[in-house]
mmCIF file with all atom_site columns, C-alpha atoms in Angstrom:
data_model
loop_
_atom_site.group_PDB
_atom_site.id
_atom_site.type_symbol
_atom_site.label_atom_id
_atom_site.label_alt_id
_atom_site.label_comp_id
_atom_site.label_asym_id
_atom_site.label_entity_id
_atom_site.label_seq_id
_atom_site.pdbx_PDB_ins_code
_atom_site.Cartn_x
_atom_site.Cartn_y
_atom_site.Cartn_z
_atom_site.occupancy
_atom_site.B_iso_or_equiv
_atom_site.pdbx_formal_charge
_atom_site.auth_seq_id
_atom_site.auth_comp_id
_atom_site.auth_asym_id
_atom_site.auth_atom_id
_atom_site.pdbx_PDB_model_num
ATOM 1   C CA . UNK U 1 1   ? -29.577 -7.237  8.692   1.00 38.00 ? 1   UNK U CA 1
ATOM 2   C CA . UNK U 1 2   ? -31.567 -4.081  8.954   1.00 45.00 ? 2   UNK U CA 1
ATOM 3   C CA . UNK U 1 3   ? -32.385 -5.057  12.263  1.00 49.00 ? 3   UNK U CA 1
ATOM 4   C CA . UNK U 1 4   ? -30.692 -3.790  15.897  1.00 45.00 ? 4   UNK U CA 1
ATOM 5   C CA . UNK U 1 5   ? -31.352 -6.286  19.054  1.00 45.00 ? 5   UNK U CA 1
ATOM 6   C CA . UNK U 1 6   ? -32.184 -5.509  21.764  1.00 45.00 ? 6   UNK U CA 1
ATOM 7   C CA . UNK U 1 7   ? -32.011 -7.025  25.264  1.00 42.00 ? 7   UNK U CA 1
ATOM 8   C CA . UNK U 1 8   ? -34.666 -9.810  26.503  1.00 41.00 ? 8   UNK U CA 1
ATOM 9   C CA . UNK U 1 9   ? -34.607 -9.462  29.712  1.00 41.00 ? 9   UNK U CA 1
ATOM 10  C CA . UNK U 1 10  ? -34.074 -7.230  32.754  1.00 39.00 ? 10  UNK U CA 1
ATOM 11  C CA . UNK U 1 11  ? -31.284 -7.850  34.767  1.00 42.00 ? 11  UNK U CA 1
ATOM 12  C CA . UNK U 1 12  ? -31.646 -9.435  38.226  1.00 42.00 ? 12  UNK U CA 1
ATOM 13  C CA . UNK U 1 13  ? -35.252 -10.871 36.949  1.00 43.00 ? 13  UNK U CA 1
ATOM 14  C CA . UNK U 1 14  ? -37.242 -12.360 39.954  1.00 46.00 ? 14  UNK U CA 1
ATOM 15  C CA . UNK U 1 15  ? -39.411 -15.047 37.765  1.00 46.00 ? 15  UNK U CA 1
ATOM 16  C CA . UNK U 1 16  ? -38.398 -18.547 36.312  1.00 47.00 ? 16  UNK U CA 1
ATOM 17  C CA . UNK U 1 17  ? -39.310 -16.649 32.707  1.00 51.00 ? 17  UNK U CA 1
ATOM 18  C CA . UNK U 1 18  ? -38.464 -13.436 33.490  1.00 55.00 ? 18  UNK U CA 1
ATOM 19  C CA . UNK U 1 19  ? -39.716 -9.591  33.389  1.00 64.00 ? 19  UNK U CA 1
ATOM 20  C CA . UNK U 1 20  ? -40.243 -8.049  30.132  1.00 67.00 ? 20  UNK U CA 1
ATOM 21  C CA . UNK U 1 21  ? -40.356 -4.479  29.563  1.00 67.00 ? 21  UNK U CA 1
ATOM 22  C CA . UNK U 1 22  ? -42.133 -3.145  26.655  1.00 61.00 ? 22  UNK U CA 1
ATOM 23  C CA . UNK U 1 23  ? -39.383 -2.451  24.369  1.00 69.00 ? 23  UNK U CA 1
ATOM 24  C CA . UNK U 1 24  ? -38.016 -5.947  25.010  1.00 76.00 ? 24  UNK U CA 1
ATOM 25  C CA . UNK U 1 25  ? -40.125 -7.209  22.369  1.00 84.00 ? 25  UNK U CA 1
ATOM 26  C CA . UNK U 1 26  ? -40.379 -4.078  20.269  1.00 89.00 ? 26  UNK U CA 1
ATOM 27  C CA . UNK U 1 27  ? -38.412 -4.498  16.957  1.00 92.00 ? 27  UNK U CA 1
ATOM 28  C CA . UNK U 1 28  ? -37.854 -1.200  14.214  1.00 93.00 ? 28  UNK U CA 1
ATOM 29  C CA . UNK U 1 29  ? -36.584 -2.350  11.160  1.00 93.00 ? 29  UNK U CA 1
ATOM 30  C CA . UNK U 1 30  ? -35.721 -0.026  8.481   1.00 94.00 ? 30  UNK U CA 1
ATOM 31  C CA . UNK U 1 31  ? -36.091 -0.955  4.894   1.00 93.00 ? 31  UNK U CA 1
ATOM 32  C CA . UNK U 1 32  ? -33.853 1.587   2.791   1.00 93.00 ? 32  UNK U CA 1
ATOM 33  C CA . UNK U 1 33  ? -35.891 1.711   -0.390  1.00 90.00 ? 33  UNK U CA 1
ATOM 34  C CA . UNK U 1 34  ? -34.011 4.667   -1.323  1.00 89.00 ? 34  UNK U CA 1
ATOM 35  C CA . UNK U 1 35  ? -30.756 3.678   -1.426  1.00 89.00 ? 35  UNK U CA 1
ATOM 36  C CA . UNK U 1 36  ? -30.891 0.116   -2.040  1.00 89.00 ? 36  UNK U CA 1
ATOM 37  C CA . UNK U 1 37  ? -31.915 -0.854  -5.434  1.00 89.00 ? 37  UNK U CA 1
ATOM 38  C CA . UNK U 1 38  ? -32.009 -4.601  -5.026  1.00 91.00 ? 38  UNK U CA 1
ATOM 39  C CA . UNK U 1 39  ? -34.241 -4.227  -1.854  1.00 90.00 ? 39  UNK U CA 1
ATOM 40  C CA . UNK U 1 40  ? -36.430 -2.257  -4.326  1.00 89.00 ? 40  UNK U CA 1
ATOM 41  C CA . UNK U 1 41  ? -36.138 -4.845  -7.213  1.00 89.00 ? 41  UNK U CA 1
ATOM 42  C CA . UNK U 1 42  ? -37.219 -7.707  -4.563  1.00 90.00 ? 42  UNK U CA 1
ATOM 43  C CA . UNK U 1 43  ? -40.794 -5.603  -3.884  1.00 90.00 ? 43  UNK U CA 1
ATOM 44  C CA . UNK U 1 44  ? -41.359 -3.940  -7.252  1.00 87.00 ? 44  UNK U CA 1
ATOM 45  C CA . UNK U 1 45  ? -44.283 -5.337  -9.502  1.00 85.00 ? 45  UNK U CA 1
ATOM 46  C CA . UNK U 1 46  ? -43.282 -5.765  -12.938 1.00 81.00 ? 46  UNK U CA 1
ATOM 47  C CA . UNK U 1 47  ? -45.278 -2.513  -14.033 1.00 81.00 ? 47  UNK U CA 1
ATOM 48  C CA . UNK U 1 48  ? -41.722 -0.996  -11.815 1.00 73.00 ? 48  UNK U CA 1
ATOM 49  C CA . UNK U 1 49  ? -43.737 1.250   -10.085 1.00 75.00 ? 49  UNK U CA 1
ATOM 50  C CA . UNK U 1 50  ? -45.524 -0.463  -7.712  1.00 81.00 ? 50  UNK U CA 1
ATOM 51  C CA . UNK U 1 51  ? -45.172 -2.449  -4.036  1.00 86.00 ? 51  UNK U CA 1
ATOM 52  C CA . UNK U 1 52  ? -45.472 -6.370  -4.231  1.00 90.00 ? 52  UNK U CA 1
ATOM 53  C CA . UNK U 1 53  ? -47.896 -6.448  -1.221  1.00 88.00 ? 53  UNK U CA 1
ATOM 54  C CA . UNK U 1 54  ? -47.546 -10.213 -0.868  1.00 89.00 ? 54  UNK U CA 1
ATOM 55  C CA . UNK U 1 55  ? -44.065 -9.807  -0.389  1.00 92.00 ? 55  UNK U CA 1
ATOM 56  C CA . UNK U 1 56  ? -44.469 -7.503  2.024   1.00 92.00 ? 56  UNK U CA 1
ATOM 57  C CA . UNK U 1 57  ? -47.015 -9.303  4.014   1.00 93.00 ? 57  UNK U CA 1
ATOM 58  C CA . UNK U 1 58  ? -44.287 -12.399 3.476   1.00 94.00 ? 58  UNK U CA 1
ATOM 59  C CA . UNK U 1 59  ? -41.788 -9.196  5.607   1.00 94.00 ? 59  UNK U CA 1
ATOM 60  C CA . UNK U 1 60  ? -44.546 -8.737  8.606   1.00 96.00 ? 60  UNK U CA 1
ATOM 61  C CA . UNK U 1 61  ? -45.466 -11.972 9.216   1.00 96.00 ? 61  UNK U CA 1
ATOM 62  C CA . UNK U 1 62  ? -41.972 -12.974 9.861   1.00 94.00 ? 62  UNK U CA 1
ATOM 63  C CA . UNK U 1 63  ? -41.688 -9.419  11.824  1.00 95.00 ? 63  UNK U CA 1
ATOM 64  C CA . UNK U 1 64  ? -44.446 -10.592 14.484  1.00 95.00 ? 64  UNK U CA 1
ATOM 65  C CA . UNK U 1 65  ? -43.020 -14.255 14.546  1.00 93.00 ? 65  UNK U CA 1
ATOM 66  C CA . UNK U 1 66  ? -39.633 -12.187 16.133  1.00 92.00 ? 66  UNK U CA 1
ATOM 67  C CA . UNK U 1 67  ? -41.672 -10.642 18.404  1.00 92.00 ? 67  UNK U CA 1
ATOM 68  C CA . UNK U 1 68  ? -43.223 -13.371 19.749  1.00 90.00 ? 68  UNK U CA 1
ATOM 69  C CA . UNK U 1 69  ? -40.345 -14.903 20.319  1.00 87.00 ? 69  UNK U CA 1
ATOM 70  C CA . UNK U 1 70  ? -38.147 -11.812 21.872  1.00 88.00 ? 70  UNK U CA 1
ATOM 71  C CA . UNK U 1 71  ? -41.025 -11.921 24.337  1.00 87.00 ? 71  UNK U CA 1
ATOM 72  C CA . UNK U 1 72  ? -40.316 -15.516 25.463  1.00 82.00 ? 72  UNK U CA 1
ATOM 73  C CA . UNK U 1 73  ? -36.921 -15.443 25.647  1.00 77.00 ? 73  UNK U CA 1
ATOM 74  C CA . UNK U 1 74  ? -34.676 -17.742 24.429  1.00 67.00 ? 74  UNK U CA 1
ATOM 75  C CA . UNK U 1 75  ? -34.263 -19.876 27.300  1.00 69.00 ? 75  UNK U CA 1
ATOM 76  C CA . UNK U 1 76  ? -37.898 -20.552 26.883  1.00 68.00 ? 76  UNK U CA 1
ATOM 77  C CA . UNK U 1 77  ? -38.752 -21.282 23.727  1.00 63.00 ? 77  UNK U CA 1
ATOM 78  C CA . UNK U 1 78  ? -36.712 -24.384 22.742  1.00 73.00 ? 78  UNK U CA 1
ATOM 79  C CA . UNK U 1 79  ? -38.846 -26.721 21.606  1.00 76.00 ? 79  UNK U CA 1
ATOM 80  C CA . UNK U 1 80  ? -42.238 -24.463 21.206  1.00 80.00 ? 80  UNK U CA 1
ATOM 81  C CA . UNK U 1 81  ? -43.530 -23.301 17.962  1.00 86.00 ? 81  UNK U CA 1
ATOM 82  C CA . UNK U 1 82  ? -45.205 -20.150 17.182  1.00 89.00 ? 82  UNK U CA 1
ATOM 83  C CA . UNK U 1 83  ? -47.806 -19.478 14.286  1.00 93.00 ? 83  UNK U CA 1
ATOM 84  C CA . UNK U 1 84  ? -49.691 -17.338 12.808  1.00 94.00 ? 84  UNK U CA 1
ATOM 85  C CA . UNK U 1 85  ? -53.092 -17.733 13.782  1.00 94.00 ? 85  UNK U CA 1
ATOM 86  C CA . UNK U 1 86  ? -55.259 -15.206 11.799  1.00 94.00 ? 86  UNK U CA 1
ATOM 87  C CA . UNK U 1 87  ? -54.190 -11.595 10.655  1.00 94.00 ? 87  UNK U CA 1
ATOM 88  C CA . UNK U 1 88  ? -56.735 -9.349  12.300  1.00 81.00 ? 88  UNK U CA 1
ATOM 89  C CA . UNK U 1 89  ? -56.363 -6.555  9.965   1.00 80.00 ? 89  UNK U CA 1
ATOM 90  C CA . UNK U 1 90  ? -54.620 -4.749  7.501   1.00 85.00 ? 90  UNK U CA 1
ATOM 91  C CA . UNK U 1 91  ? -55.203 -1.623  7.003   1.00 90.00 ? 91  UNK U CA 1
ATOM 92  C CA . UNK U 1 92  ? -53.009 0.822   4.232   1.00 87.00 ? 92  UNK U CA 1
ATOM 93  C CA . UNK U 1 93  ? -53.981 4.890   4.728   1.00 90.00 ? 93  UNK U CA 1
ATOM 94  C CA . UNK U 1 94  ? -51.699 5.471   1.917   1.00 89.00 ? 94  UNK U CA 1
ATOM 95  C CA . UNK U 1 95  ? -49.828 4.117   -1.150  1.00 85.00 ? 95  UNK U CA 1
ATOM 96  C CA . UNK U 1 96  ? -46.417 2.821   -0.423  1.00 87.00 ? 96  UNK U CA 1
ATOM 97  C CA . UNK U 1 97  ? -43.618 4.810   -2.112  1.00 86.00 ? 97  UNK U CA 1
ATOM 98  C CA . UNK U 1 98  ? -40.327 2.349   -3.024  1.00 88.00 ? 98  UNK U CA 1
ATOM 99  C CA . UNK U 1 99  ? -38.410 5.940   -2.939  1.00 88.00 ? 99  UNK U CA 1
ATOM 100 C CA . UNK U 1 100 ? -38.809 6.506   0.416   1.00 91.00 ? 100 UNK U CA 1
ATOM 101 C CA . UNK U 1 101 ? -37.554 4.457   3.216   1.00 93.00 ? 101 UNK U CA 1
ATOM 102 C CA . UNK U 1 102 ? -40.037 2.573   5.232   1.00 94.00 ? 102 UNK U CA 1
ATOM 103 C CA . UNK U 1 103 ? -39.935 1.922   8.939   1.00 95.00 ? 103 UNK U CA 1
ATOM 104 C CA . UNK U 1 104 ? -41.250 -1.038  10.912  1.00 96.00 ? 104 UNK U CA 1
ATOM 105 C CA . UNK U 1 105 ? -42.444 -1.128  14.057  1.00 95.00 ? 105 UNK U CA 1
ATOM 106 C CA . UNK U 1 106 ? -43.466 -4.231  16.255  1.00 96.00 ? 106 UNK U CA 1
ATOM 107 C CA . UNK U 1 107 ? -44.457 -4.700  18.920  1.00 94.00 ? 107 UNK U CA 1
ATOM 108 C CA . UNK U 1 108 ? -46.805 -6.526  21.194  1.00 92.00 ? 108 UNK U CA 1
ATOM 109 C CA . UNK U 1 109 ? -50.468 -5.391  22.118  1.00 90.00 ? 109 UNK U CA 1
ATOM 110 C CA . UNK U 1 110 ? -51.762 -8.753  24.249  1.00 87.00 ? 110 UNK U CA 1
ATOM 111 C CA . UNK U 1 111 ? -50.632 -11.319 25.574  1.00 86.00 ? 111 UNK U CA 1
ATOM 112 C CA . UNK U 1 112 ? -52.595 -14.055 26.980  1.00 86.00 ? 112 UNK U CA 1
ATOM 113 C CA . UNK U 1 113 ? -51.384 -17.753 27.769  1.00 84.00 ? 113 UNK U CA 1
ATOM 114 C CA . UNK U 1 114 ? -50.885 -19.230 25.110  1.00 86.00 ? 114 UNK U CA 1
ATOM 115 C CA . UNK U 1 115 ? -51.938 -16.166 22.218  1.00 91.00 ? 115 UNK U CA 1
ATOM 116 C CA . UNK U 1 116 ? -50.260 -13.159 21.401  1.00 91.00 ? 116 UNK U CA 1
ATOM 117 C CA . UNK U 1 117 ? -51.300 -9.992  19.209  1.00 93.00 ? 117 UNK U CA 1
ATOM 118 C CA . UNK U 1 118 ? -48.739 -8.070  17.395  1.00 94.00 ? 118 UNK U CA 1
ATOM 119 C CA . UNK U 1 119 ? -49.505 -4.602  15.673  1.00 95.00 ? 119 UNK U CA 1
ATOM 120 C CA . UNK U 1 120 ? -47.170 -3.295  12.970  1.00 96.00 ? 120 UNK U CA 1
ATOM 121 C CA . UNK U 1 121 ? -47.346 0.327   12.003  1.00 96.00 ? 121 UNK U CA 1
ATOM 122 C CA . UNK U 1 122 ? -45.964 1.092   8.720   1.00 95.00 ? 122 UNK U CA 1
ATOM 123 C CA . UNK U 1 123 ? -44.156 4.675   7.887   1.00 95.00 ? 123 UNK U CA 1
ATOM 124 C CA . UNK U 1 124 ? -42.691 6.164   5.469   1.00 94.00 ? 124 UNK U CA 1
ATOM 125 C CA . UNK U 1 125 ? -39.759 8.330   5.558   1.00 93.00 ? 125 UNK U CA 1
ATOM 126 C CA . UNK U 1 126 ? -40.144 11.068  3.460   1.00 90.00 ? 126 UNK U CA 1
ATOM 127 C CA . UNK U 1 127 ? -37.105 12.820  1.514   1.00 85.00 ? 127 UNK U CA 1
ATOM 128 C CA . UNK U 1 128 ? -37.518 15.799  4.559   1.00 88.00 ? 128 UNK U CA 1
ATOM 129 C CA . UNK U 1 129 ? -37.184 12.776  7.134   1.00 87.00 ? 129 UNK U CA 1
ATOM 130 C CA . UNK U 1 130 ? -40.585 13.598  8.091   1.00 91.00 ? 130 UNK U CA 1
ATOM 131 C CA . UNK U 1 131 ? -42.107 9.533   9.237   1.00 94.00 ? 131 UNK U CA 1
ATOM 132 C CA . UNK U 1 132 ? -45.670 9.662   7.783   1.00 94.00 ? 132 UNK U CA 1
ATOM 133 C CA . UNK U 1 133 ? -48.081 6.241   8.701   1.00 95.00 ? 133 UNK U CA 1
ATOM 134 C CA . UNK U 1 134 ? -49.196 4.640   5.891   1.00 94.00 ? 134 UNK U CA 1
ATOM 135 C CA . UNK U 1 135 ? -50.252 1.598   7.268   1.00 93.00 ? 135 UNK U CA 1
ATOM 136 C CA . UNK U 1 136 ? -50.788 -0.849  10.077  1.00 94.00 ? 136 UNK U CA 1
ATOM 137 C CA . UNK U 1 137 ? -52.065 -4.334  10.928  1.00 95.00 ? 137 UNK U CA 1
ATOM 138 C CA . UNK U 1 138 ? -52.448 -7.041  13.857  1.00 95.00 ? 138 UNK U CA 1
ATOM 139 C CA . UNK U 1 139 ? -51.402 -10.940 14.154  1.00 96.00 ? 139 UNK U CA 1
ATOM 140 C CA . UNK U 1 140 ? -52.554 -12.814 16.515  1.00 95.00 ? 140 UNK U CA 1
ATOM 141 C CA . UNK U 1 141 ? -50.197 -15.496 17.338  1.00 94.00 ? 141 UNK U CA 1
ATOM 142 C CA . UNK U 1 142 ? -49.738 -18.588 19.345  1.00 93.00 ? 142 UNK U CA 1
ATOM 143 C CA . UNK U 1 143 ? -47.596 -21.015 20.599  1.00 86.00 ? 143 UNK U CA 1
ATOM 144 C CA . UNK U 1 144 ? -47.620 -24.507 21.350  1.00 80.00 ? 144 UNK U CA 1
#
């Protein structure tokens, strides 16, 4: 729900599948820690303080899986599956504030035949509106 689609594919598309351009696949999604307490409640450790990381990681892994699939199209993926394969990194620069929104971005990196990487970055959205990275990390995907 914090989510805005966007378009597959381009119009007029020469290929059975279908061009993509790069923000075909790209997905921001916004979670409004600051204004939404049970959002906050949902990620908060019982100490109140601090982010649930598994929960979070629960958030990103679902994230790529959308990706993946914006990048096949819908037409194309009826009937095929796509998992998580491995999580190449995950890196965190910098504590995760639940008082400050945090922004999403997806989007694709590779994409081979049947495996796909996915990066996340992970900002923060201070009070000023200044986005500051705090993280990011890579799937690699694949379907079947």
């Amino acid at each position: 729900s914090f989510c805005v689609p966007e378009p597959i594919y381009y119009e007029g598309s020469d290929d059975k599948i279908g061009k993509r351009r790069f923000d075909d696949s790209w997905i921001e999604l916004t979670l409004p820690f600051s204004g939404d307490e049970n959002l906050r409640n949902t990620l908060v450790k019982l100490d109140g303080k601090s982010l649930r990381y598994g929960k979070l990681f629960e958030i990103l892994d679902g994230l790529a899986g959308d990706v993946c699939y914006r990048h096949v199209g819908a037409e194309q993926w009826k009937g095929m599956s796509i998992v998580t394969a491995s999580v190449d990194r995950m890196k965190v620069l910098s504590d995760i504030s639940l008082l400050n929104d945090v922004k999403l971005q997806a989007y694709l990196t590779y994409v081979g035949r049947s495996s796909l990487e996915v990066t996340i970055d992970i900002i923060s959205i201070k009070d000023s509106g200044e986005p500051v990275l705090v993280g990011n990390t890579q799937f690699i995907m694949v379907a079947r």
